[in-house]
Amino acid sequence: MQKIRPYSRATALEFIAGFIALLSACTLLSALLSPLAQAQPPHKPAVTLANIYAPSKQINLNNYWASEKLDGVRGYWTGTQMLTRQGNSIDIPSVLKSQLPAIALDGELWIARNTFEHISALIRRKHTSYKEWSNAHHTVSYNVFDLPHHKGTFDQRLNALSALYNTSRFQNTFWRPVQQFKIANHKVLMEQLKAIEQLGGEGLMLHKGDSLYHSIRNDDLLKVKSFDDAEASITQHLPGKGKYSGMLGAIRVINTEGVAFNIGTGFSDAERANPPPIGSIITYKYYGKTHKGTPKFASFLRVRHAVTATGDNASKRSQSE
């Protein structure tokens, strides 16, 4: 066998050393980039957003479809994955996921009226079973109100959605189109709103028939409620008095407009005994604003983002609309 010449041996050693150095550099780079990749925020789906209905808008209600505003969790189905409005993945049992079509859907994961806390707690869990989604106590349904990738008007999208549902209804127990109906005028709209609220519903949605699907907020989509609602961050717990001595009396909050105020109503006794932690984001309802911009008759509605203390740190549990 021919012996390796000295200069060839040196070249080989240099090559091996260089290769080892390259592997080490790649390993180090991967270790450095991995936390950065994990830290990237989830991709938020570009969902359509609603304005508030008011008689002063003087819109022609004949041009709109109406539906009940479901008090659940907004779910955006990409065709392969269910996402919250914030872009977080929702774990759905495979038997339910298999019933969804391979196209984008926009809808609401919902159980029943006045069950927001149940559906919100369920979608926050990383791993869930079919029995948790469908049992004797409650059944989760996916109520679809739009086709995000369809290029037609809302009228056309409703027809396409109905056709899509009809082709799968005999193998599908999980998803369904939201019931849409027509409203003649403002008086009828208010009568429908009152009827829904008496049944425990949250309100109504109005969707313009000739509108395209888009992610900007305008009057093509309107929510109709007898009260306004908004979100605020809890900055302080205020002690109760008398009946609520030793419990929560009120919370001090600051809303998205930077206005600070107190909320002392809308809490159950259990919530007063164990109030949402400081830093949590809550939804409150109110009836107009003062000339200073302070919400009138503000009342606690629900927790939207609950902060849970763990040691010296705090982590947020998201509950998306």
PDB file of C-alpha atoms in Angstrom:
ATOM      1  CA  MET A   1       0.000   0.000   0.000  1.00  0.00           C
ATOM      2  CA  GLN A   2       1.313   3.422  -0.923  1.00  0.00           C
ATOM      3  CA  LYS A   3       2.262   5.539   2.070  1.00  0.00           C
ATOM      4  CA  ILE A   4       0.615   8.929   2.588  1.00  0.00           C
ATOM      5  CA  ARG A   5       3.059  11.671   1.956  1.00  0.00           C
ATOM      6  CA  PRO A   6       3.707  14.084   4.859  1.00  0.00           C
ATOM      7  CA  TYR A   7       2.075  17.043   3.137  1.00  0.00           C
ATOM      8  CA  SER A   8      -0.992  14.891   2.274  1.00  0.00           C
ATOM      9  CA  ARG A   9      -1.309  13.760   5.904  1.00  0.00           C
ATOM     10  CA  ALA A  10      -1.193  17.391   7.058  1.00  0.00           C
ATOM     11  CA  THR A  11      -3.846  18.357   4.537  1.00  0.00           C
ATOM     12  CA  ALA A  12      -6.090  15.553   5.743  1.00  0.00           C
ATOM     13  CA  LEU A  13      -5.678  16.593   9.378  1.00  0.00           C
ATOM     14  CA  GLU A  14      -6.479  20.185   8.489  1.00  0.00           C
ATOM     15  CA  PHE A  15      -9.617  19.053   6.656  1.00  0.00           C
ATOM     16  CA  ILE A  16     -10.791  16.959   9.644  1.00  0.00           C
ATOM     17  CA  ALA A  17     -10.104  19.816  12.070  1.00  0.00           C
ATOM     18  CA  GLY A  18     -11.989  22.233   9.837  1.00  0.00           C
ATOM     19  CA  PHE A  19     -14.939  19.858   9.530  1.00  0.00           C
ATOM     20  CA  ILE A  20     -15.109  19.430  13.327  1.00  0.00           C
ATOM     21  CA  ALA A  21     -14.968  23.206  13.767  1.00  0.00           C
ATOM     22  CA  LEU A  22     -17.808  23.615  11.241  1.00  0.00           C
ATOM     23  CA  LEU A  23     -19.971  21.068  13.082  1.00  0.00           C
ATOM     24  CA  SER A  24     -19.303  22.835  16.381  1.00  0.00           C
ATOM     25  CA  ALA A  25     -20.253  26.200  14.851  1.00  0.00           C
ATOM     26  CA  CYS A  26     -23.491  24.768  13.432  1.00  0.00           C
ATOM     27  CA  THR A  27     -24.388  23.217  16.795  1.00  0.00           C
ATOM     28  CA  LEU A  28     -23.710  26.517  18.573  1.00  0.00           C
ATOM     29  CA  LEU A  29     -25.731  28.482  16.002  1.00  0.00           C
ATOM     30  CA  SER A  30     -28.645  26.060  16.342  1.00  0.00           C
ATOM     31  CA  ALA A  31     -28.570  26.404  20.132  1.00  0.00           C
ATOM     32  CA  LEU A  32     -28.564  30.193  19.834  1.00  0.00           C
ATOM     33  CA  LEU A  33     -31.388  30.338  17.289  1.00  0.00           C
ATOM     34  CA  SER A  34     -33.651  27.762  18.958  1.00  0.00           C
ATOM     35  CA  PRO A  35     -34.828  30.017  21.841  1.00  0.00           C
ATOM     36  CA  LEU A  36     -35.376  32.839  19.349  1.00  0.00           C
ATOM     37  CA  ALA A  37     -37.565  30.620  17.202  1.00  0.00           C
ATOM     38  CA  GLN A  38     -39.555  29.506  20.244  1.00  0.00           C
ATOM     39  CA  ALA A  39     -39.986  33.120  21.330  1.00  0.00           C
ATOM     40  CA  GLN A  40     -41.619  34.160  18.047  1.00  0.00           C
ATOM     41  CA  PRO A  41     -45.247  35.226  18.618  1.00  0.00           C
ATOM     42  CA  PRO A  42     -47.977  33.138  16.968  1.00  0.00           C
ATOM     43  CA  HIS A  43     -49.221  34.263  13.569  1.00  0.00           C
ATOM     44  CA  LYS A  44     -52.607  35.946  14.003  1.00  0.00           C
ATOM     45  CA  PRO A  45     -55.179  35.101  11.327  1.00  0.00           C
ATOM     46  CA  ALA A  46     -56.483  38.115   9.404  1.00  0.00           C
ATOM     47  CA  VAL A  47     -60.086  37.911  10.614  1.00  0.00           C
ATOM     48  CA  THR A  48     -62.860  40.358   9.835  1.00  0.00           C
ATOM     49  CA  LEU A  49     -63.727  42.723  12.705  1.00  0.00           C
ATOM     50  CA  ALA A  50     -66.972  44.430  13.734  1.00  0.00           C
ATOM     51  CA  ASN A  51     -68.025  47.980  14.490  1.00  0.00           C
ATOM     52  CA  ILE A  52     -70.842  48.911  16.886  1.00  0.00           C
ATOM     53  CA  TYR A  53     -74.353  49.362  15.518  1.00  0.00           C
ATOM     54  CA  ALA A  54     -76.119  52.642  16.271  1.00  0.00           C
ATOM     55  CA  PRO A  55     -79.363  54.071  14.849  1.00  0.00           C
ATOM     56  CA  SER A  56     -77.442  57.246  14.016  1.00  0.00           C
ATOM     57  CA  LYS A  57     -75.534  55.296  11.340  1.00  0.00           C
ATOM     58  CA  GLN A  58     -78.782  55.271   9.323  1.00  0.00           C
ATOM     59  CA  ILE A  59     -77.858  52.082   7.506  1.00  0.00           C
ATOM     60  CA  ASN A  60     -80.332  50.222   5.301  1.00  0.00           C
ATOM     61  CA  LEU A  61     -81.013  47.065   7.301  1.00  0.00           C
ATOM     62  CA  ASN A  62     -82.463  45.369   4.221  1.00  0.00           C
ATOM     63  CA  ASN A  63     -78.881  45.090   2.947  1.00  0.00           C
ATOM     64  CA  TYR A  64     -77.767  43.066   5.980  1.00  0.00           C
ATOM     65  CA  TRP A  65     -78.046  39.541   7.307  1.00  0.00           C
ATOM     66  CA  ALA A  66     -78.588  39.105  11.056  1.00  0.00           C
ATOM     67  CA  SER A  67     -77.462  36.310  13.370  1.00  0.00           C
ATOM     68  CA  GLU A  68     -77.135  35.718  17.095  1.00  0.00           C
ATOM     69  CA  LYS A  69     -73.836  36.869  18.610  1.00  0.00           C
ATOM     70  CA  LEU A  70     -72.546  33.668  20.181  1.00  0.00           C
ATOM     71  CA  ASP A  71     -70.687  34.027  23.463  1.00  0.00           C
ATOM     72  CA  GLY A  72     -67.956  31.501  22.739  1.00  0.00           C
ATOM     73  CA  VAL A  73     -64.358  31.497  21.518  1.00  0.00           C
ATOM     74  CA  ARG A  74     -63.509  32.659  17.997  1.00  0.00           C
ATOM     75  CA  GLY A  75     -61.985  29.825  16.034  1.00  0.00           C
ATOM     76  CA  TYR A  76     -60.195  30.207  12.685  1.00  0.00           C
ATOM     77  CA  TRP A  77     -59.814  26.886  10.849  1.00  0.00           C
ATOM     78  CA  THR A  78     -56.916  27.090   8.357  1.00  0.00           C
ATOM     79  CA  GLY A  79     -57.862  23.844   6.653  1.00  0.00           C
ATOM     80  CA  THR A  80     -55.495  21.847   8.867  1.00  0.00           C
ATOM     81  CA  GLN A  81     -55.358  23.667  12.214  1.00  0.00           C
ATOM     82  CA  MET A  82     -57.727  25.559  14.533  1.00  0.00           C
ATOM     83  CA  LEU A  83     -56.398  28.922  15.773  1.00  0.00           C
ATOM     84  CA  THR A  84     -57.645  31.528  18.198  1.00  0.00           C
ATOM     85  CA  ARG A  85     -57.958  35.131  17.099  1.00  0.00           C
ATOM     86  CA  GLN A  86     -54.520  35.686  18.658  1.00  0.00           C
ATOM     87  CA  GLY A  87     -52.998  32.889  16.568  1.00  0.00           C
ATOM     88  CA  ASN A  88     -52.685  30.289  19.330  1.00  0.00           C
ATOM     89  CA  SER A  89     -53.338  26.666  18.385  1.00  0.00           C
ATOM     90  CA  ILE A  90     -56.467  24.997  19.795  1.00  0.00           C
ATOM     91  CA  ASP A  91     -56.213  21.282  20.536  1.00  0.00           C
ATOM     92  CA  ILE A  92     -59.227  19.527  18.980  1.00  0.00           C
ATOM     93  CA  PRO A  93     -59.813  15.773  19.306  1.00  0.00           C
ATOM     94  CA  SER A  94     -58.945  14.016  16.055  1.00  0.00           C
ATOM     95  CA  VAL A  95     -62.451  12.580  15.662  1.00  0.00           C
ATOM     96  CA  LEU A  96     -63.825  16.143  15.505  1.00  0.00           C
ATOM     97  CA  LYS A  97     -60.975  17.573  13.463  1.00  0.00           C
ATOM     98  CA  SER A  98     -61.533  14.915  10.803  1.00  0.00           C
ATOM     99  CA  GLN A  99     -65.039  16.279  10.227  1.00  0.00           C
ATOM    100  CA  LEU A 100     -63.762  19.724   9.187  1.00  0.00           C
ATOM    101  CA  PRO A 101     -63.206  20.468   5.476  1.00  0.00           C
ATOM    102  CA  ALA A 102     -59.770  21.205   4.035  1.00  0.00           C
ATOM    103  CA  ILE A 103     -60.568  24.893   3.468  1.00  0.00           C
ATOM    104  CA  ALA A 104     -60.445  27.973   5.703  1.00  0.00           C
ATOM    105  CA  LEU A 105     -63.439  28.627   7.970  1.00  0.00           C
ATOM    106  CA  ASP A 106     -64.203  31.462  10.388  1.00  0.00           C
ATOM    107  CA  GLY A 107     -66.543  30.733  13.264  1.00  0.00           C
ATOM    108  CA  GLU A 108     -67.210  30.321  16.961  1.00  0.00           C
ATOM    109  CA  LEU A 109     -66.485  27.368  19.243  1.00  0.00           C
ATOM    110  CA  TRP A 110     -69.577  27.347  21.423  1.00  0.00           C
ATOM    111  CA  ILE A 111     -71.447  25.186  23.927  1.00  0.00           C
ATOM    112  CA  ALA A 112     -74.580  27.114  24.869  1.00  0.00           C
ATOM    113  CA  ARG A 113     -75.645  30.506  26.170  1.00  0.00           C
ATOM    114  CA  ASN A 114     -73.944  31.565  29.431  1.00  0.00           C
ATOM    115  CA  THR A 115     -71.226  28.891  29.191  1.00  0.00           C
ATOM    116  CA  PHE A 116     -68.264  31.035  28.141  1.00  0.00           C
ATOM    117  CA  GLU A 117     -66.161  29.965  31.139  1.00  0.00           C
ATOM    118  CA  HIS A 118     -66.500  26.271  30.192  1.00  0.00           C
ATOM    119  CA  ILE A 119     -65.450  26.648  26.563  1.00  0.00           C
ATOM    120  CA  SER A 120     -62.705  29.105  27.487  1.00  0.00           C
ATOM    121  CA  ALA A 121     -61.207  26.700  30.040  1.00  0.00           C
ATOM    122  CA  LEU A 122     -61.406  23.829  27.552  1.00  0.00           C
ATOM    123  CA  ILE A 123     -59.554  25.541  24.708  1.00  0.00           C
ATOM    124  CA  ARG A 124     -56.743  26.630  27.076  1.00  0.00           C
ATOM    125  CA  ARG A 125     -55.782  23.008  27.718  1.00  0.00           C
ATOM    126  CA  LYS A 126     -52.945  21.539  25.679  1.00  0.00           C
ATOM    127  CA  HIS A 127     -54.368  18.025  25.464  1.00  0.00           C
ATOM    128  CA  THR A 128     -58.083  17.251  25.564  1.00  0.00           C
ATOM    129  CA  SER A 129     -60.207  14.180  24.947  1.00  0.00           C
ATOM    130  CA  TYR A 130     -63.331  13.659  22.895  1.00  0.00           C
ATOM    131  CA  LYS A 131     -65.345  13.137  26.112  1.00  0.00           C
ATOM    132  CA  GLU A 132     -64.349  16.624  27.272  1.00  0.00           C
ATOM    133  CA  TRP A 133     -65.748  18.093  24.051  1.00  0.00           C
ATOM    134  CA  SER A 134     -68.877  15.964  23.876  1.00  0.00           C
ATOM    135  CA  ASN A 135     -70.572  14.502  26.946  1.00  0.00           C
ATOM    136  CA  ALA A 136     -73.870  14.406  28.838  1.00  0.00           C
ATOM    137  CA  HIS A 137     -73.242  17.852  30.373  1.00  0.00           C
ATOM    138  CA  HIS A 138     -72.230  19.799  27.279  1.00  0.00           C
ATOM    139  CA  THR A 139     -71.350  19.448  23.613  1.00  0.00           C
ATOM    140  CA  VAL A 140     -69.006  21.817  21.798  1.00  0.00           C
ATOM    141  CA  SER A 141     -70.021  22.831  18.285  1.00  0.00           C
ATOM    142  CA  TYR A 142     -68.151  24.877  15.710  1.00  0.00           C
ATOM    143  CA  ASN A 143     -70.544  27.491  14.364  1.00  0.00           C
ATOM    144  CA  VAL A 144     -69.227  28.843  11.060  1.00  0.00           C
ATOM    145  CA  PHE A 145     -70.189  32.305   9.862  1.00  0.00           C
ATOM    146  CA  ASP A 146     -67.785  32.889   6.971  1.00  0.00           C
ATOM    147  CA  LEU A 147     -65.399  31.523   4.337  1.00  0.00           C
ATOM    148  CA  PRO A 148     -62.246  33.699   4.567  1.00  0.00           C
ATOM    149  CA  HIS A 149     -60.655  32.609   1.262  1.00  0.00           C
ATOM    150  CA  HIS A 150     -63.803  32.838  -0.852  1.00  0.00           C
ATOM    151  CA  LYS A 151     -63.573  35.793  -3.259  1.00  0.00           C
ATOM    152  CA  GLY A 152     -67.306  36.438  -3.508  1.00  0.00           C
ATOM    153  CA  THR A 153     -69.691  38.674  -1.571  1.00  0.00           C
ATOM    154  CA  PHE A 154     -71.166  37.615   1.763  1.00  0.00           C
ATOM    155  CA  ASP A 155     -74.371  36.605  -0.047  1.00  0.00           C
ATOM    156  CA  GLN A 156     -72.319  34.316  -2.282  1.00  0.00           C
ATOM    157  CA  ARG A 157     -70.254  33.018   0.616  1.00  0.00           C
ATOM    158  CA  LEU A 158     -73.412  32.044   2.495  1.00  0.00           C
ATOM    159  CA  ASN A 159     -74.556  29.976  -0.498  1.00  0.00           C
ATOM    160  CA  ALA A 160     -71.140  28.322  -0.774  1.00  0.00           C
ATOM    161  CA  LEU A 161     -71.102  27.604   2.964  1.00  0.00           C
ATOM    162  CA  SER A 162     -74.566  26.045   2.814  1.00  0.00           C
ATOM    163  CA  ALA A 163     -73.524  23.836  -0.106  1.00  0.00           C
ATOM    164  CA  LEU A 164     -70.351  22.784   1.715  1.00  0.00           C
ATOM    165  CA  TYR A 165     -72.338  21.852   4.802  1.00  0.00           C
ATOM    166  CA  ASN A 166     -74.925  19.883   2.829  1.00  0.00           C
ATOM    167  CA  THR A 167     -72.218  17.672   1.340  1.00  0.00           C
ATOM    168  CA  SER A 168     -70.926  16.718   4.799  1.00  0.00           C
ATOM    169  CA  ARG A 169     -73.945  16.881   7.104  1.00  0.00           C
ATOM    170  CA  PHE A 170     -74.459  13.091   7.272  1.00  0.00           C
ATOM    171  CA  GLN A 171     -70.857  12.466   8.387  1.00  0.00           C
ATOM    172  CA  ASN A 172     -70.556  15.667  10.422  1.00  0.00           C
ATOM    173  CA  THR A 173     -71.760  16.286  13.976  1.00  0.00           C
ATOM    174  CA  PHE A 174     -69.271  19.015  14.885  1.00  0.00           C
ATOM    175  CA  TRP A 175     -69.594  22.043  12.608  1.00  0.00           C
ATOM    176  CA  ARG A 176     -72.561  23.887  11.124  1.00  0.00           C
ATOM    177  CA  PRO A 177     -73.331  27.262   9.547  1.00  0.00           C
ATOM    178  CA  VAL A 178     -74.608  30.018  11.826  1.00  0.00           C
ATOM    179  CA  GLN A 179     -78.297  30.686  11.203  1.00  0.00           C
ATOM    180  CA  GLN A 180     -78.725  33.942   9.258  1.00  0.00           C
ATOM    181  CA  PHE A 181     -81.986  35.862   8.859  1.00  0.00           C
ATOM    182  CA  LYS A 182     -83.265  39.169   7.507  1.00  0.00           C
ATOM    183  CA  ILE A 183     -84.343  42.232   9.533  1.00  0.00           C
ATOM    184  CA  ALA A 184     -86.906  44.680   8.090  1.00  0.00           C
ATOM    185  CA  ASN A 185     -86.152  47.781  10.166  1.00  0.00           C
ATOM    186  CA  HIS A 186     -84.742  49.165  13.422  1.00  0.00           C
ATOM    187  CA  LYS A 187     -87.901  48.364  15.412  1.00  0.00           C
ATOM    188  CA  VAL A 188     -87.775  44.699  14.400  1.00  0.00           C
ATOM    189  CA  LEU A 189     -84.045  44.640  15.146  1.00  0.00           C
ATOM    190  CA  MET A 190     -84.635  45.868  18.715  1.00  0.00           C
ATOM    191  CA  GLU A 191     -87.425  43.300  19.186  1.00  0.00           C
ATOM    192  CA  GLN A 192     -85.110  40.516  18.053  1.00  0.00           C
ATOM    193  CA  LEU A 193     -82.347  41.812  20.320  1.00  0.00           C
ATOM    194  CA  LYS A 194     -84.674  41.842  23.332  1.00  0.00           C
ATOM    195  CA  ALA A 195     -85.853  38.302  22.582  1.00  0.00           C
ATOM    196  CA  ILE A 196     -82.269  37.009  22.329  1.00  0.00           C
ATOM    197  CA  GLU A 197     -81.199  38.744  25.558  1.00  0.00           C
ATOM    198  CA  GLN A 198     -84.216  37.338  27.428  1.00  0.00           C
ATOM    199  CA  LEU A 199     -83.045  33.868  26.426  1.00  0.00           C
ATOM    200  CA  GLY A 200     -79.597  34.610  27.854  1.00  0.00           C
ATOM    201  CA  GLY A 201     -77.978  35.540  24.550  1.00  0.00           C
ATOM    202  CA  GLU A 202     -75.377  38.271  24.220  1.00  0.00           C
ATOM    203  CA  GLY A 203     -76.702  40.168  21.211  1.00  0.00           C
ATOM    204  CA  LEU A 204     -76.862  40.158  17.417  1.00  0.00           C
ATOM    205  CA  MET A 205     -74.470  40.501  14.492  1.00  0.00           C
ATOM    206  CA  LEU A 206     -75.227  42.274  11.215  1.00  0.00           C
ATOM    207  CA  HIS A 207     -73.289  41.374   8.062  1.00  0.00           C
ATOM    208  CA  LYS A 208     -73.675  43.334   4.837  1.00  0.00           C
ATOM    209  CA  GLY A 209     -74.692  41.084   1.965  1.00  0.00           C
ATOM    210  CA  ASP A 210     -72.531  42.665  -0.748  1.00  0.00           C
ATOM    211  CA  SER A 211     -69.359  42.906   1.372  1.00  0.00           C
ATOM    212  CA  LEU A 212     -66.123  41.038   0.682  1.00  0.00           C
ATOM    213  CA  TYR A 213     -64.122  39.271   3.408  1.00  0.00           C
ATOM    214  CA  HIS A 214     -61.470  41.615   4.798  1.00  0.00           C
ATOM    215  CA  SER A 215     -59.609  42.199   8.057  1.00  0.00           C
ATOM    216  CA  ILE A 216     -60.283  45.927   8.450  1.00  0.00           C
ATOM    217  CA  ARG A 217     -62.897  47.182  10.898  1.00  0.00           C
ATOM    218  CA  ASN A 218     -65.830  48.931   9.227  1.00  0.00           C
ATOM    219  CA  ASP A 219     -69.628  48.937   8.996  1.00  0.00           C
ATOM    220  CA  ASP A 220     -69.793  45.836   6.779  1.00  0.00           C
ATOM    221  CA  LEU A 221     -69.939  43.896  10.062  1.00  0.00           C
ATOM    222  CA  LEU A 222     -71.770  45.323  13.088  1.00  0.00           C
ATOM    223  CA  LYS A 223     -72.509  44.007  16.568  1.00  0.00           C
ATOM    224  CA  VAL A 224     -75.823  44.921  18.181  1.00  0.00           C
ATOM    225  CA  LYS A 225     -76.073  44.936  21.972  1.00  0.00           C
ATOM    226  CA  SER A 226     -78.109  46.826  24.560  1.00  0.00           C
ATOM    227  CA  PHE A 227     -74.810  47.778  26.238  1.00  0.00           C
ATOM    228  CA  ASP A 228     -71.248  48.479  25.172  1.00  0.00           C
ATOM    229  CA  ASP A 229     -68.299  46.389  26.321  1.00  0.00           C
ATOM    230  CA  ALA A 230     -64.547  46.847  26.366  1.00  0.00           C
ATOM    231  CA  GLU A 231     -61.398  45.465  27.982  1.00  0.00           C
ATOM    232  CA  ALA A 232     -59.291  46.794  30.843  1.00  0.00           C
ATOM    233  CA  SER A 233     -56.334  45.689  32.969  1.00  0.00           C
ATOM    234  CA  ILE A 234     -56.699  45.249  36.744  1.00  0.00           C
ATOM    235  CA  THR A 235     -54.284  47.485  38.640  1.00  0.00           C
ATOM    236  CA  GLN A 236     -55.608  47.196  42.203  1.00  0.00           C
ATOM    237  CA  HIS A 237     -57.964  45.252  44.479  1.00  0.00           C
ATOM    238  CA  LEU A 238     -60.095  47.439  46.730  1.00  0.00           C
ATOM    239  CA  PRO A 239     -61.369  45.881  49.997  1.00  0.00           C
ATOM    240  CA  GLY A 240     -65.052  45.313  50.596  1.00  0.00           C
ATOM    241  CA  LYS A 241     -67.161  46.693  53.422  1.00  0.00           C
ATOM    242  CA  GLY A 242     -70.163  45.466  55.365  1.00  0.00           C
ATOM    243  CA  LYS A 243     -71.539  42.389  53.607  1.00  0.00           C
ATOM    244  CA  TYR A 244     -68.281  42.057  51.651  1.00  0.00           C
ATOM    245  CA  SER A 245     -65.898  42.705  54.540  1.00  0.00           C
ATOM    246  CA  GLY A 246     -62.782  40.591  54.055  1.00  0.00           C
ATOM    247  CA  MET A 247     -63.632  40.131  50.373  1.00  0.00           C
ATOM    248  CA  LEU A 248     -63.242  42.111  47.182  1.00  0.00           C
ATOM    249  CA  GLY A 249     -65.164  45.372  47.148  1.00  0.00           C
ATOM    250  CA  ALA A 250     -64.088  46.664  43.758  1.00  0.00           C
ATOM    251  CA  ILE A 251     -61.250  46.567  41.260  1.00  0.00           C
ATOM    252  CA  ARG A 252     -59.271  49.505  39.960  1.00  0.00           C
ATOM    253  CA  VAL A 253     -58.671  49.173  36.216  1.00  0.00           C
ATOM    254  CA  ILE A 254     -57.215  51.051  33.291  1.00  0.00           C
ATOM    255  CA  ASN A 255     -58.800  50.550  29.870  1.00  0.00           C
ATOM    256  CA  THR A 256     -57.277  50.546  26.396  1.00  0.00           C
ATOM    257  CA  GLU A 257     -57.865  54.306  26.133  1.00  0.00           C
ATOM    258  CA  GLY A 258     -55.778  54.937  29.258  1.00  0.00           C
ATOM    259  CA  VAL A 259     -58.762  55.845  31.456  1.00  0.00           C
ATOM    260  CA  ALA A 260     -58.591  54.585  35.071  1.00  0.00           C
ATOM    261  CA  PHE A 261     -61.755  53.864  37.068  1.00  0.00           C
ATOM    262  CA  ASN A 262     -63.298  51.465  39.583  1.00  0.00           C
ATOM    263  CA  ILE A 263     -65.632  48.540  38.915  1.00  0.00           C
ATOM    264  CA  GLY A 264     -67.624  47.342  41.913  1.00  0.00           C
ATOM    265  CA  THR A 265     -70.552  45.412  40.427  1.00  0.00           C
ATOM    266  CA  GLY A 266     -71.053  42.271  38.364  1.00  0.00           C
ATOM    267  CA  PHE A 267     -69.020  39.964  40.634  1.00  0.00           C
ATOM    268  CA  SER A 268     -70.347  36.738  42.127  1.00  0.00           C
ATOM    269  CA  ASP A 269     -69.605  35.957  45.783  1.00  0.00           C
ATOM    270  CA  ALA A 270     -67.085  33.351  44.611  1.00  0.00           C
ATOM    271  CA  GLU A 271     -65.318  35.963  42.468  1.00  0.00           C
ATOM    272  CA  ARG A 272     -65.261  38.399  45.390  1.00  0.00           C
ATOM    273  CA  ALA A 273     -63.679  35.708  47.573  1.00  0.00           C
ATOM    274  CA  ASN A 274     -61.149  34.815  44.884  1.00  0.00           C
ATOM    275  CA  PRO A 275     -60.860  37.805  42.526  1.00  0.00           C
ATOM    276  CA  PRO A 276     -58.922  37.821  39.241  1.00  0.00           C
ATOM    277  CA  PRO A 277     -55.242  38.596  39.957  1.00  0.00           C
ATOM    278  CA  ILE A 278     -53.779  42.040  39.387  1.00  0.00           C
ATOM    279  CA  GLY A 279     -52.597  42.288  35.792  1.00  0.00           C
ATOM    280  CA  SER A 280     -55.471  40.220  34.421  1.00  0.00           C
ATOM    281  CA  ILE A 281     -57.402  41.582  31.442  1.00  0.00           C
ATOM    282  CA  ILE A 282     -61.149  41.710  32.021  1.00  0.00           C
ATOM    283  CA  THR A 283     -64.173  42.559  29.897  1.00  0.00           C
ATOM    284  CA  TYR A 284     -66.612  45.069  31.379  1.00  0.00           C
ATOM    285  CA  LYS A 285     -69.928  46.396  30.144  1.00  0.00           C
ATOM    286  CA  TYR A 286     -71.077  50.001  30.334  1.00  0.00           C
ATOM    287  CA  TYR A 287     -73.778  52.366  29.122  1.00  0.00           C
ATOM    288  CA  GLY A 288     -72.156  55.322  27.410  1.00  0.00           C
ATOM    289  CA  LYS A 289     -69.392  57.598  28.707  1.00  0.00           C
ATOM    290  CA  THR A 290     -69.073  60.806  30.696  1.00  0.00           C
ATOM    291  CA  HIS A 291     -67.670  63.983  29.112  1.00  0.00           C
ATOM    292  CA  LYS A 292     -64.297  62.950  30.577  1.00  0.00           C
ATOM    293  CA  GLY A 293     -64.431  59.594  28.777  1.00  0.00           C
ATOM    294  CA  THR A 294     -65.154  57.489  31.872  1.00  0.00           C
ATOM    295  CA  PRO A 295     -67.503  54.538  31.185  1.00  0.00           C
ATOM    296  CA  LYS A 296     -70.914  54.964  32.834  1.00  0.00           C
ATOM    297  CA  PHE A 297     -72.277  52.229  35.134  1.00  0.00           C
ATOM    298  CA  ALA A 298     -69.328  49.947  34.416  1.00  0.00           C
ATOM    299  CA  SER A 299     -69.909  46.350  35.506  1.00  0.00           C
ATOM    300  CA  PHE A 300     -67.608  43.308  35.505  1.00  0.00           C
ATOM    301  CA  LEU A 301     -68.509  40.822  32.772  1.00  0.00           C
ATOM    302  CA  ARG A 302     -65.741  38.205  32.581  1.00  0.00           C
ATOM    303  CA  VAL A 303     -61.992  37.540  32.601  1.00  0.00           C
ATOM    304  CA  ARG A 304     -60.398  37.599  29.142  1.00  0.00           C
ATOM    305  CA  HIS A 305     -56.711  37.029  30.045  1.00  0.00           C
ATOM    306  CA  ALA A 306     -56.115  35.608  33.517  1.00  0.00           C
ATOM    307  CA  VAL A 307     -52.666  36.088  35.039  1.00  0.00           C
ATOM    308  CA  THR A 308     -51.559  33.184  37.210  1.00  0.00           C
ATOM    309  CA  ALA A 309     -48.642  33.696  39.598  1.00  0.00           C
ATOM    310  CA  THR A 310     -46.047  30.896  39.603  1.00  0.00           C
ATOM    311  CA  GLY A 311     -43.239  31.562  42.055  1.00  0.00           C
ATOM    312  CA  ASP A 312     -41.733  34.938  41.266  1.00  0.00           C
ATOM    313  CA  ASN A 313     -43.067  34.910  37.731  1.00  0.00           C
ATOM    314  CA  ALA A 314     -46.490  35.375  36.220  1.00  0.00           C
ATOM    315  CA  SER A 315     -47.830  33.810  33.089  1.00  0.00           C
ATOM    316  CA  LYS A 316     -50.857  34.696  31.011  1.00  0.00           C
ATOM    317  CA  ARG A 317     -53.582  32.286  30.044  1.00  0.00           C
ATOM    318  CA  SER A 318     -55.258  33.591  26.909  1.00  0.00           C
ATOM    319  CA  GLN A 319     -58.985  33.420  26.370  1.00  0.00           C
ATOM    320  CA  SER A 320     -59.600  34.710  22.859  1.00  0.00           C
ATOM    321  CA  GLU A 321     -62.871  36.050  21.414  1.00  0.00           C
TER     322      GLU A 321
END
